[in-house]
Amino acid sequence: MPARSKNIVVLGSTGSIGRSTLEVIAASGGTLRPLALSAHSSFDVLEAQARELLPQFIIATDSEGACGHDWSALPDGVQLLVGPDAVAEVVARAEVDVVVSAIVGSAGLHGTWAALEAGKTVALANKESLVVGGPLVTRLATERGATLLPVDSEHSAVFQALQAGRREEVRRVWLTASGGPFRGFPPERLGQVTVEEALAHPTWDMGPKITIDSATLMNKALEIIEARWLFNLRPGQIGVVVHPQSIVHSMVEYIDGSVIAQLSPPDMKLPIQYALTWPERCEGVAAKLDFSRAMHLEFEPPDADRFPALALGLEAAEAGGTTGAVLNGANEAAVAAFLARRMPLSHIVPACRRALEAHTYDPNPTLSQLVNLDRWAREEVSRWVSA
Ligand code: MG
């Protein structure tokens, strides 16, 4: 047990990861304390969370929406802060131990950046922070003495398996992929799948953006880029293997041929808890494996023709520079267009490739360049959809 409770800031507390994080905190018996919760616009949920957990602060980042909301049910002692700048102020407070970066999409980069700048430990659920700004984000963490801990289940598994050997002994990392709901589909049928079919993930219960990314395997492409930066790997050291049961969350292969895996039922509460309690392990609320019952674990290589996103992810991990920001921005816009029923699922990856090919590549971009390119890629894809 830690000597004192850890103060946790949850950025994006009303989303899927945010809500699971609050479950972990509530079950911690006081060893994890919710210092601040932030939400962009789901203010009813944020207010309900504040009533239940009594954090010191809540942050409503959409100032305009926050002004129109009735906050009269907010309990005494919970201080309301409004606007995006409040995030940077709160994460820098001396008493903050861990900042959970759980905002979906490139909007999460702002909070990750502020927390790293303040030298904090960041539990990173927002993979876009590394996809968009990998080299800049990891350099900032090193400069400020901040710690980046993975919450993404695959990267948490790799992080845990890396503790079995030395870095120079690692041959490669195997990221597992469930294959999504369309694993067995012929490529031509992918053009006709509905939003409802794409949102029905076979093993994981997640938010809509990441569920669609799992259906196209773009999620795995983004995770390749995330792993490249998080663990300082060469792209050639990152492999993907399809594992439909989502029990083995990823593996590290060492030079002697040993493969170390991390196994648990698909439940985000475990990787969230490990990031919050690291370097210790605690009794947890996540589901446990039951080896008294028969279980089959299957592995197969991914079908590169059916899922062209994987090649795109490897290319972007190799090229670095501006490619991650463009790929991510284009994908977010394309997924939004699919969810709005304005683009078929099979057009998402080609739209991303088109944006990558149309952009002016820079191997050493600044943060503001990346932010601008993210916006540019979204606008390009939206323009193609409306054309
Ligand atoms: Mg993942």
mmCIF file of C-alpha atoms and ligand atoms in Angstrom, residues 127 151-155 176 204 206 210 214 219-220 223 226 249 268, ligand 1:
data_model
loop_
_atom_site.group_PDB
_atom_site.id
_atom_site.type_symbol
_atom_site.label_atom_id
_atom_site.label_comp_id
_atom_site.label_asym_id
_atom_site.label_seq_id
_atom_site.Cartn_x
_atom_site.Cartn_y
_atom_site.Cartn_z
ATOM 1 C CA LYS A 127 -2.777 7.793 -27.908
ATOM 2 C CA VAL A 151 -3.065 3.161 -20.305
ATOM 3 C CA ASP A 152 -3.740 1.704 -23.755
ATOM 4 C CA SER A 153 -4.125 -2.030 -23.010
ATOM 5 C CA GLU A 154 -1.555 -3.160 -25.609
ATOM 6 C CA HIS A 155 1.040 -0.678 -24.436
ATOM 7 C CA THR A 176 -2.323 -7.954 -30.548
ATOM 8 C CA TRP A 204 -14.252 -4.551 -26.053
ATOM 9 C CA MET A 206 -15.424 1.318 -25.860
ATOM 10 C CA ILE A 210 -12.085 3.901 -31.048
ATOM 11 C CA SER A 214 -10.922 -1.041 -34.374
ATOM 12 C CA ASN A 219 -6.593 1.812 -34.078
ATOM 13 C CA LYS A 220 -3.734 -0.680 -34.480
ATOM 14 C CA GLU A 223 -0.923 2.041 -31.749
ATOM 15 C CA GLU A 226 2.276 5.161 -30.223
ATOM 16 C CA HIS A 249 -2.938 -7.856 -24.656
ATOM 17 C CA MET A 268 -9.688 -1.305 -19.276
HETATM 18 MG MG MG B 1 -5.503 -0.387 -27.460
#
